[in-house]
Coordinates of C-alpha atoms (C1' of nucleotides) in Angstrom, one line a residue:
Chain A
M1 CA -68.7 9.9 -46.3
N2 CA -67.9 6.0 -46.1
T3 CA -64.7 4.7 -44.2
D4 CA -62.8 3.9 -47.6
D5 CA -62.6 7.5 -48.2
V6 CA -61.9 8.8 -45.0
L7 CA -59.1 6.5 -44.4
G8 CA -57.8 7.0 -47.9
K9 CA -57.4 11.0 -46.5
A10 CA -55.2 9.6 -43.5
P11 CA -51.7 9.8 -44.4
L12 CA -51.0 6.5 -43.0
F13 CA -53.4 5.1 -46.3
A14 CA -52.3 7.6 -48.6
A15 CA -48.8 6.1 -48.8
L16 CA -50.7 2.8 -50.2
D17 CA -52.1 1.5 -53.1
R18 CA -55.6 0.1 -53.4
E19 CA -55.0 -3.6 -52.4
S20 CA -52.2 -2.8 -50.0
A21 CA -54.6 -0.3 -48.4
A22 CA -57.6 -3.3 -48.3
A23 CA -55.3 -5.1 -46.6
L24 CA -54.0 -3.1 -43.9
R25 CA -57.5 -2.0 -43.4
T26 CA -58.4 -5.9 -42.5
G27 CA -55.9 -5.4 -39.0
I28 CA -58.3 -2.6 -38.1
S29 CA -61.1 -2.4 -35.5
E30 CA -63.5 0.2 -35.5
V31 CA -64.8 1.8 -32.3
E32 CA -67.5 4.0 -31.3
L33 CA -67.6 6.5 -28.5
H34 CA -70.5 9.2 -27.2
K35 CA -69.6 12.2 -26.5
G36 CA -67.9 12.9 -23.3
Q37 CA -66.3 9.1 -23.2
T38 CA -62.6 8.6 -23.2
L39 CA -61.1 6.1 -25.2
F40 CA -57.9 6.1 -22.9
S41 CA -56.4 8.3 -20.5
E42 CA -52.9 9.8 -19.5
G43 CA -50.7 7.6 -18.0
E44 CA -52.1 4.2 -19.4
T45 CA -50.1 1.9 -21.2
G46 CA -51.5 1.2 -25.0
D47 CA -49.8 0.8 -28.5
R48 CA -52.5 1.2 -30.5
L49 CA -52.8 3.8 -33.3
Y50 CA -56.5 5.6 -34.6
V51 CA -57.9 7.7 -37.5
V52 CA -61.0 9.5 -36.5
L53 CA -63.6 8.2 -39.2
D54 CA -66.6 10.5 -37.8
G55 CA -67.2 13.3 -35.4
K56 CA -64.5 14.6 -33.1
I57 CA -61.8 13.9 -30.4
K58 CA -59.6 16.2 -28.3
L59 CA -56.0 15.3 -26.3
V60 CA -56.0 16.5 -23.3
R61 CA -53.2 16.9 -20.7
T62 CA -53.8 17.2 -17.0
A63 CA -51.3 19.0 -14.9
P64 CA -50.4 17.8 -11.1
D65 CA -52.3 20.3 -10.2
G66 CA -55.8 19.7 -12.0
R67 CA -55.5 22.1 -14.5
E68 CA -55.9 20.9 -18.3
N69 CA -53.9 21.8 -21.5
L70 CA -55.9 20.6 -25.0
L71 CA -53.1 19.7 -27.1
S72 CA -55.5 19.2 -30.0
V73 CA -59.2 19.0 -31.6
L74 CA -59.1 15.9 -34.4
G75 CA -61.6 15.2 -37.0
P76 CA -62.3 12.7 -39.9
S77 CA -59.1 11.2 -41.5
E78 CA -56.9 12.8 -38.5
M79 CA -54.3 10.3 -36.8
F80 CA -53.4 10.4 -33.1
G81 CA -52.1 8.1 -30.7
E82 CA -49.2 6.8 -32.6
L83 CA -46.4 8.1 -30.4
S84 CA -47.1 5.6 -28.0
L85 CA -46.6 2.6 -30.8
F86 CA -43.5 4.0 -32.1
D87 CA -42.1 4.9 -28.5
P88 CA -43.5 2.5 -26.5
R89 CA -44.2 4.4 -22.8
P90 CA -47.4 5.2 -21.2
R91 CA -49.5 7.9 -22.8
T92 CA -48.9 11.4 -22.2
A93 CA -52.3 12.4 -23.0
S94 CA -56.3 11.2 -22.6
A95 CA -58.3 11.3 -25.5
I96 CA -61.6 12.4 -24.8
A97 CA -65.2 12.6 -27.4
L98 CA -66.2 15.9 -28.1
T99 CA -69.1 14.4 -30.1
D100 CA -70.1 11.3 -31.1
V101 CA -67.2 9.8 -32.8
R102 CA -66.3 6.7 -34.8
L103 CA -62.5 6.4 -34.7
A104 CA -60.6 3.1 -36.7
G105 CA -57.8 1.8 -34.5
L106 CA -54.5 -0.2 -35.5
G107 CA -52.6 -2.1 -32.7
H108 CA -48.5 -2.5 -32.8
D109 CA -48.7 -5.6 -34.6
D110 CA -51.1 -5.1 -37.2
L111 CA -48.8 -2.2 -38.7
R112 CA -45.1 -3.7 -37.8
P113 CA -45.2 -5.8 -40.7
W114 CA -46.0 -3.0 -42.9
L115 CA -43.7 -0.6 -41.8
T116 CA -40.7 -3.1 -42.2
G117 CA -42.2 -4.7 -45.1
R118 CA -43.3 -1.2 -47.2
P119 CA -40.7 1.6 -46.6
E120 CA -43.4 4.6 -48.4
V121 CA -45.2 3.5 -45.2
A122 CA -42.6 4.7 -42.6
L123 CA -41.4 7.3 -44.8
H124 CA -44.9 8.8 -45.0
L125 CA -45.5 8.3 -41.3
L126 CA -41.5 10.4 -40.6
R127 CA -43.5 13.0 -42.9
A128 CA -46.4 13.5 -40.9
L129 CA -44.7 13.4 -37.9
A130 CA -41.9 16.0 -39.1
Q131 CA -45.1 18.3 -40.1
R132 CA -46.3 18.0 -36.7
L133 CA -43.1 18.8 -35.3
R134 CA -43.3 22.1 -37.6
R135 CA -46.7 23.1 -36.2
T136 CA -46.1 22.6 -32.9
N137 CA -42.9 24.7 -32.8
D138 CA -45.3 27.0 -34.6
V139 CA -47.5 27.1 -31.7
M140 CA -44.8 27.7 -29.4
A141 CA -43.5 30.5 -30.8
D142 CA -47.1 31.8 -30.9
L143 CA -47.3 31.4 -26.7
V144 CA -44.7 33.4 -26.5
F145 CA -45.1 35.8 -29.0
T146 CA -48.6 36.3 -29.5
D147 CA -51.0 37.7 -26.9
V148 CA -54.6 35.6 -25.8
P149 CA -56.9 37.2 -28.4
G150 CA -54.4 36.8 -31.3
R151 CA -54.3 33.3 -30.0
V152 CA -57.6 32.5 -29.8
G153 CA -58.4 34.4 -33.4
K154 CA -55.5 31.4 -34.6
A155 CA -57.0 29.0 -33.2
L156 CA -60.2 29.7 -34.8
L157 CA -58.9 29.9 -38.2
D158 CA -57.0 27.0 -38.2
L159 CA -60.3 25.3 -37.0
A160 CA -62.1 27.0 -39.8
E161 CA -59.3 25.6 -42.3
R162 CA -60.2 22.3 -41.2
F163 CA -63.6 22.1 -39.8
G164 CA -65.2 25.1 -41.5
Q165 CA -68.1 25.3 -44.1
R166 CA -68.6 28.0 -46.0
T167 CA -72.4 29.6 -45.5
E168 CA -73.7 33.1 -47.3
E169 CA -73.0 34.6 -43.8
G170 CA -69.4 33.2 -44.0
L171 CA -67.2 30.7 -43.0
R172 CA -69.3 28.4 -40.0
V173 CA -66.8 26.9 -38.0
H174 CA -68.5 24.5 -35.4
H175 CA -65.6 23.6 -33.7
D176 CA -67.6 21.5 -31.1
L177 CA -65.7 23.7 -28.1
T178 CA -66.9 25.0 -24.6
Q179 CA -64.9 28.3 -24.1
E180 CA -63.7 26.8 -21.4
E181 CA -61.8 24.2 -23.7
L182 CA -60.7 26.7 -26.0
A183 CA -59.6 28.7 -23.1
Q184 CA -57.4 25.2 -22.1
Y185 CA -56.5 25.3 -25.8
V186 CA -54.9 28.4 -26.3
G187 CA -53.0 28.6 -22.9
A188 CA -55.4 31.4 -21.5
S189 CA -58.3 32.0 -19.1
R190 CA -62.1 31.3 -19.6
E191 CA -62.3 34.8 -19.1
T192 CA -60.1 36.1 -21.5
V193 CA -61.0 34.5 -24.4
N194 CA -64.7 35.0 -23.8
K195 CA -63.8 38.6 -23.8
A196 CA -61.5 38.2 -26.9
L197 CA -64.7 36.3 -28.8
A198 CA -66.7 39.5 -27.5
D199 CA -64.4 41.7 -28.9
F200 CA -64.2 40.0 -32.4
A201 CA -68.0 40.0 -32.0
Q202 CA -68.4 43.2 -31.9
R203 CA -66.0 44.4 -34.3
G204 CA -68.2 42.4 -36.7
W205 CA -65.3 40.2 -37.7
L206 CA -67.4 37.1 -36.5
R207 CA -70.5 35.8 -34.7
I208 CA -70.7 33.6 -31.9
E209 CA -73.0 30.7 -32.2
A210 CA -73.3 27.3 -29.4
K211 CA -69.9 25.9 -29.9
A212 CA -69.4 27.6 -33.0
V213 CA -68.6 30.8 -34.8
V214 CA -69.1 32.7 -38.0
I215 CA -66.6 34.0 -39.4
M216 CA -67.2 36.9 -41.3
D217 CA -64.0 38.9 -41.6
A218 CA -61.0 36.4 -41.8
E219 CA -59.0 39.1 -43.4
R220 CA -59.1 41.1 -40.5
L221 CA -59.1 38.1 -38.0
H222 CA -56.1 36.9 -39.7
A223 CA -54.5 40.9 -39.6
R224 CA -55.1 41.2 -36.1
S225 CA -53.4 37.5 -34.7
R226 CA -50.1 37.8 -36.7
Chain B
M1 CA -14.1 11.3 -28.0
N2 CA -13.9 10.0 -31.3
T3 CA -16.1 10.6 -34.6
D4 CA -17.0 7.1 -33.7
D5 CA -18.1 7.1 -30.6
V6 CA -19.7 10.2 -30.9
L7 CA -21.9 9.1 -33.5
G8 CA -22.7 5.5 -32.1
K9 CA -24.9 7.4 -29.6
A10 CA -26.9 8.7 -32.1
P11 CA -30.3 7.2 -32.7
L12 CA -29.8 7.2 -36.0
F13 CA -26.7 5.0 -36.2
A14 CA -27.4 3.0 -32.6
A15 CA -29.8 0.6 -34.8
L16 CA -27.4 -0.3 -37.0
D17 CA -25.0 -3.2 -37.2
R18 CA -21.4 -2.4 -37.0
E19 CA -20.8 -2.5 -40.3
S20 CA -23.9 -0.9 -41.5
A21 CA -23.0 1.9 -39.4
A22 CA -19.5 2.0 -41.0
A23 CA -21.0 1.8 -44.9
L24 CA -23.3 4.7 -43.7
R25 CA -20.6 6.4 -42.2
T26 CA -19.0 6.6 -46.0
G27 CA -21.7 9.0 -47.1
I28 CA -20.8 11.5 -44.4
S29 CA -19.9 14.8 -45.0
E30 CA -17.8 16.6 -42.1
V31 CA -18.5 20.7 -41.3
E32 CA -16.7 23.0 -39.0
L33 CA -17.9 26.3 -37.6
H34 CA -16.4 28.9 -35.5
K35 CA -18.6 30.5 -32.8
G36 CA -21.3 32.4 -34.3
Q37 CA -21.0 31.1 -37.9
T38 CA -24.6 30.1 -39.4
L39 CA -24.9 27.0 -40.9
F40 CA -28.3 27.2 -42.1
S41 CA -31.1 29.9 -42.1
E42 CA -34.9 29.7 -41.6
G43 CA -36.3 29.7 -45.0
E44 CA -33.9 28.2 -47.1
T45 CA -34.4 25.1 -48.7
G46 CA -31.8 22.1 -47.6
D47 CA -32.3 18.5 -47.1
R48 CA -29.2 17.8 -45.0
L49 CA -29.4 16.3 -41.3
Y50 CA -26.8 16.8 -39.0
V51 CA -25.1 15.4 -35.8
V52 CA -23.1 17.3 -33.2
L53 CA -19.8 15.5 -33.2
D54 CA -17.9 18.4 -31.0
G55 CA -19.6 21.4 -29.8
K56 CA -23.1 23.3 -29.6
I57 CA -25.0 24.6 -31.7
K58 CA -28.5 26.5 -31.5
L59 CA -31.8 26.2 -33.4
V60 CA -33.7 29.7 -33.7
R61 CA -36.4 30.8 -35.2
T62 CA -37.1 34.4 -36.0
A63 CA -40.5 36.3 -35.8
P64 CA -41.6 38.2 -38.8
D65 CA -40.9 41.5 -36.1
G66 CA -37.7 40.3 -35.2
R67 CA -37.8 38.7 -31.8
E68 CA -35.9 35.7 -31.6
N69 CA -37.4 32.2 -30.2
L70 CA -34.3 29.3 -29.4
L71 CA -35.8 26.3 -29.4
S72 CA -33.1 24.3 -28.9
V73 CA -29.1 23.4 -27.9
L74 CA -27.8 20.6 -29.0
G75 CA -24.7 18.8 -28.3
P76 CA -22.7 16.0 -28.8
S77 CA -24.5 13.0 -30.4
E78 CA -27.6 14.7 -30.6
M79 CA -29.3 15.5 -34.3
F80 CA -31.1 18.3 -35.9
G81 CA -32.1 19.3 -39.4
E82 CA -34.3 16.4 -40.1
L83 CA -37.4 17.6 -40.6
S84 CA -36.5 19.2 -43.7
L85 CA -35.7 15.9 -44.6
F86 CA -38.7 14.0 -44.5
D87 CA -40.8 16.6 -45.3
P88 CA -39.2 19.0 -48.2
R89 CA -40.1 22.2 -46.7
P90 CA -37.8 25.4 -46.7
R91 CA -36.3 25.3 -43.1
T92 CA -38.2 26.6 -40.5
A93 CA -35.4 27.6 -37.8
S94 CA -31.9 28.6 -38.4
A95 CA -28.7 27.3 -37.0
I96 CA -26.2 28.8 -35.4
A97 CA -22.8 27.8 -33.6
L98 CA -22.7 28.6 -29.9
T99 CA -19.2 27.6 -29.5
D100 CA -16.5 26.1 -32.3
V101 CA -18.5 23.0 -33.3
R102 CA -17.7 20.3 -35.5
L103 CA -20.6 18.0 -37.1
A104 CA -21.5 15.1 -39.4
G105 CA -23.8 16.3 -42.4
L106 CA -25.7 13.5 -44.7
G107 CA -27.9 14.4 -47.7
H108 CA -31.3 12.6 -48.5
D109 CA -29.7 10.9 -51.3
D110 CA -27.2 9.5 -48.6
L111 CA -30.0 8.4 -46.4
R112 CA -32.8 7.4 -48.7
P113 CA -31.3 3.9 -49.7
W114 CA -31.0 3.3 -45.6
L115 CA -34.9 4.5 -44.7
T116 CA -35.9 2.0 -47.7
G117 CA -33.8 -1.0 -47.3
R118 CA -33.3 -1.1 -43.7
P119 CA -36.6 -0.9 -42.0
E120 CA -34.9 -0.8 -38.6
V121 CA -33.6 3.1 -38.9
A122 CA -36.3 4.2 -40.3
L123 CA -38.3 2.6 -36.9
H124 CA -35.4 4.4 -34.9
L125 CA -36.3 7.7 -36.5
L126 CA -39.9 7.3 -35.7
R127 CA -39.0 6.8 -32.0
A128 CA -37.2 10.1 -32.1
L129 CA -39.2 12.1 -34.0
A130 CA -42.3 10.2 -31.5
Q131 CA -39.7 11.3 -28.1
R132 CA -39.1 14.9 -29.6
L133 CA -42.8 15.1 -30.1
R134 CA -43.7 14.1 -26.4
R135 CA -40.7 16.4 -25.1
T136 CA -42.2 19.3 -27.3
N137 CA -45.8 19.1 -25.5
D138 CA -44.0 19.0 -22.2
V139 CA -42.4 22.2 -23.0
M140 CA -45.7 24.1 -24.1
A141 CA -47.8 22.6 -21.2
D142 CA -44.8 24.5 -19.1
L143 CA -45.3 27.7 -21.3
V144 CA -49.2 27.8 -19.9
F145 CA -48.8 26.6 -16.5
T146 CA -44.9 27.5 -14.9
D147 CA -43.8 30.7 -14.5
V148 CA -40.4 32.4 -15.7
P149 CA -38.2 31.2 -12.9
G150 CA -40.1 28.1 -12.8
R151 CA -39.0 27.9 -16.5
V152 CA -35.5 28.8 -16.3
G153 CA -35.3 25.9 -13.7
K154 CA -36.4 23.4 -15.3
A155 CA -34.4 24.7 -18.1
L156 CA -31.1 24.8 -16.1
L157 CA -32.0 21.4 -15.0
D158 CA -32.6 20.0 -18.6
L159 CA -29.4 21.2 -19.7
A160 CA -27.2 20.2 -16.7
E161 CA -28.9 16.5 -17.6
R162 CA -27.6 16.5 -21.0
F163 CA -24.0 18.8 -20.3
G164 CA -23.5 18.8 -16.8
Q165 CA -20.3 17.7 -15.2
R166 CA -20.4 16.5 -11.5
T167 CA -17.6 18.8 -9.1
E168 CA -16.6 18.8 -5.8
E169 CA -18.8 22.2 -5.3
G170 CA -22.1 20.7 -7.3
L171 CA -22.8 20.0 -11.0
R172 CA -21.3 22.6 -13.5
V173 CA -23.6 23.1 -16.5
H174 CA -22.0 25.0 -18.7
H175 CA -24.6 25.4 -21.0
D176 CA -22.7 28.4 -23.4
L177 CA -25.3 30.7 -23.2
T178 CA -26.1 34.1 -22.6
Q179 CA -28.8 35.1 -20.7
E180 CA -30.4 36.7 -23.7
E181 CA -30.3 33.5 -25.2
L182 CA -31.7 31.5 -22.1
A183 CA -34.2 34.0 -21.8
Q184 CA -35.4 33.2 -25.8
Y185 CA -35.0 29.8 -24.8
V186 CA -37.6 29.8 -21.9
G187 CA -39.8 32.4 -23.7
A188 CA -38.9 35.6 -21.3
S189 CA -37.5 38.8 -21.1
R190 CA -33.8 39.1 -20.5
E191 CA -34.2 41.3 -17.0
T192 CA -36.8 38.6 -16.0
V193 CA -34.0 35.7 -16.4
N194 CA -31.8 37.5 -14.7
K195 CA -34.1 38.2 -11.7
A196 CA -34.6 34.7 -11.4
L197 CA -31.2 33.5 -11.7
A198 CA -30.3 35.8 -9.1
D199 CA -33.1 34.8 -6.8
F200 CA -32.0 31.3 -6.9
A201 CA -28.4 32.2 -6.1
Q202 CA -28.9 34.3 -3.6
R203 CA -30.9 31.2 -1.9
G204 CA -28.0 29.0 -2.6
W205 CA -29.0 26.7 -4.8
L206 CA -26.5 27.7 -7.7
R207 CA -23.8 29.7 -8.7
I208 CA -23.8 31.7 -11.4
E209 CA -20.8 31.7 -14.0
A210 CA -19.9 33.3 -17.0
K211 CA -22.6 31.2 -19.8
A212 CA -22.4 28.5 -17.1
V213 CA -24.1 27.8 -13.8
V214 CA -23.1 25.4 -10.9
I215 CA -26.3 23.7 -9.5
M216 CA -25.9 23.0 -5.5
D217 CA -29.5 22.1 -4.8
A218 CA -30.8 20.5 -7.3
E219 CA -33.4 19.0 -5.1
R220 CA -35.1 22.3 -4.0
L221 CA -34.5 23.9 -7.8
H222 CA -36.3 21.2 -8.7
A223 CA -39.3 21.5 -6.5
R224 CA -39.4 24.7 -7.0
S225 CA -39.8 24.3 -10.9
R226 CA -42.7 22.5 -11.2
Chain C
dT1 C1' -92.2 21.6 -17.6
dA2 C1' -89.8 23.1 -13.7
dG3 C1' -85.7 22.9 -11.3
dA4 C1' -80.9 21.5 -11.7
dC5 C1' -76.8 22.4 -13.7
dA6 C1' -73.3 23.7 -17.1
dT7 C1' -72.2 27.3 -19.8
dT8 C1' -71.5 32.3 -21.0
dG9 C1' -71.1 37.5 -20.1
dT10 C1' -69.2 41.2 -17.2
dG11 C1' -67.0 43.9 -14.0
dA12 C1' -63.5 45.2 -10.0
dC13 C1' -58.8 44.3 -8.5
dG14 C1' -54.5 42.2 -7.4
dT15 C1' -49.9 41.0 -9.8
dA16 C1' -46.1 38.7 -12.6
dC17 C1' -44.0 40.2 -16.2
dT18 C1' -42.4 43.4 -19.9
dG19 C1' -40.0 47.4 -21.3
dC20 C1' -37.1 50.8 -20.2
dA21 C1' -32.9 53.1 -18.5
dT22 C1' -29.1 52.9 -15.9
dC23 C1' -25.1 51.4 -14.0
dA24 C1' -21.0 47.7 -13.1
dA25 C1' -18.0 44.4 -14.5
dG26 C1' -15.6 41.6 -17.2
dG27 C1' -13.3 40.0 -21.4
dG28 C1' -11.8 39.7 -26.2
dG29 C1' -10.0 42.5 -30.3
dG30 C1' -7.1 46.6 -31.6
Chain D
dC1 C1' -2.5 47.3 -22.1
dC2 C1' -6.5 49.9 -22.4
dC3 C1' -10.5 51.0 -24.5
dC4 C1' -14.9 49.3 -26.3
dC5 C1' -19.0 46.2 -25.7
dT6 C1' -20.9 42.6 -24.4
dT7 C1' -22.9 40.8 -20.5
dG8 C1' -24.8 40.8 -16.1
dA9 C1' -27.5 43.8 -12.3
dT10 C1' -31.6 46.2 -10.6
dG11 C1' -35.3 49.6 -9.8
dC12 C1' -39.3 51.7 -11.4
dA13 C1' -43.5 52.0 -14.4
dG14 C1' -47.2 50.3 -17.5
dT15 C1' -50.1 46.5 -18.7
dA16 C1' -51.9 42.3 -20.0
dC17 C1' -53.8 38.5 -17.4
dG18 C1' -55.2 35.9 -13.9
dT19 C1' -58.4 35.5 -10.1
dC20 C1' -62.8 36.3 -7.7
dA21 C1' -67.7 37.5 -7.6
dC22 C1' -71.6 37.3 -9.6
dA23 C1' -75.3 37.5 -13.3
dA24 C1' -77.7 35.7 -17.1
dT25 C1' -78.7 32.4 -20.6
dG26 C1' -79.2 27.5 -22.0
dT27 C1' -79.7 22.9 -21.7
dC28 C1' -80.6 18.0 -19.6
dT29 C1' -83.1 15.2 -17.1
dA30 C1' -86.7 13.7 -13.6

DNA sequence: TAGACATTGTGACGTACTGCATCAAGGGGG
DNA sequence: CCCCCTTGATGCAGTACGTCACAATGTCTA
């Protein structure tokens, strides 16, 4: 997919008509990262917002004792890093490439005139943040109420919605996460996640592949995860 | 404190000069609730935003099986209910008065012209949402990494920052929450929270009162909670 | 192609937390 | 004013999950 198409799906640009979007794009700088490279780190100052053009990137937070928490996995047309743009404080998470990745970056100064001049841009961003807040509250409730296998199931179904591809076997989700990362994502130990996955596989609900799963029975998985 | 002073501290109004704030206020409707009364419920449609003028109100989510999750406790000059305003979907939480409470309500139509006409209002709201998102991520990390006593300590210190009053004994925090509610807030059972509180009290870090605590050793409490 | 290192798979064991059950205290409503 | 019901306090048994330990793969690189 080309850059224009991907950007067009991002909420930031969806708000604009064709010419405005093109104008906004002139302020954009493209960045490419190889798998494992860090875009920015927790604690740094920064006022750039990014939209994923191709590949996947993860946002991680490191606790003082070194343990890590995976906040989100972002794919094409998804946006991140905007918090430090609206609220000028150091970054609270690091962004690390899960695969080779191509990004569109937009600085505070590039965006500011659009925010002040075109109210619909600000409104779209408000909506995007509101949706994120809703989603985050869901995840919090899951952490409290749902057990680890349930959270693993939910995480897989969520990833499936965004990255899943229909195959004759089922829904293939190439999440590009190690089980360790999946564990950090759902807030559990690697071992427990592994056992949950093994259990699901044994029941025939899914098949485990390297950094991917093929979901064969989304129904059951969903039922188990609620 | 009078209505003007309280509203002046709210991020929504802080963005405006005196006359603009006064103009915006004309769209406001005041609501009064008695302790225990419900302002709105999960699932309802609604496009009103509220600012607490006096008293406290809680936002709760109910899981399908009936268990409840307390999202936040809001006091004077704090804002809530704005998500459904930016993102027109049913409310995802219920708002219930913890004490007798007085609120300022502002509808979608009242606010819209200000959002489109005065970019600084939208920017302030973006900043407010960004801060909330940061905060929510902190809480999520705590749910994963911190044990129940630690979360209780953090919750108390957070409430202390917002509602605490210096006394000769220490910092009195009249949180207006039952231990049951505090438990729903930190994502634990009532019993566990009670034991954590009892333990803190026994160590002399705080004293327990009805729907309040007096923090005598914030240092130690903070150290225990990290 | 071999060796090294990262990732995955699985069991044993300890423990923090939950859920239940019971009891005491206090405060608001009839 | 007294009763009842909410709130707070505490012990105990069951369990889900984390930690540890190790084996079996897979994958990158020299």
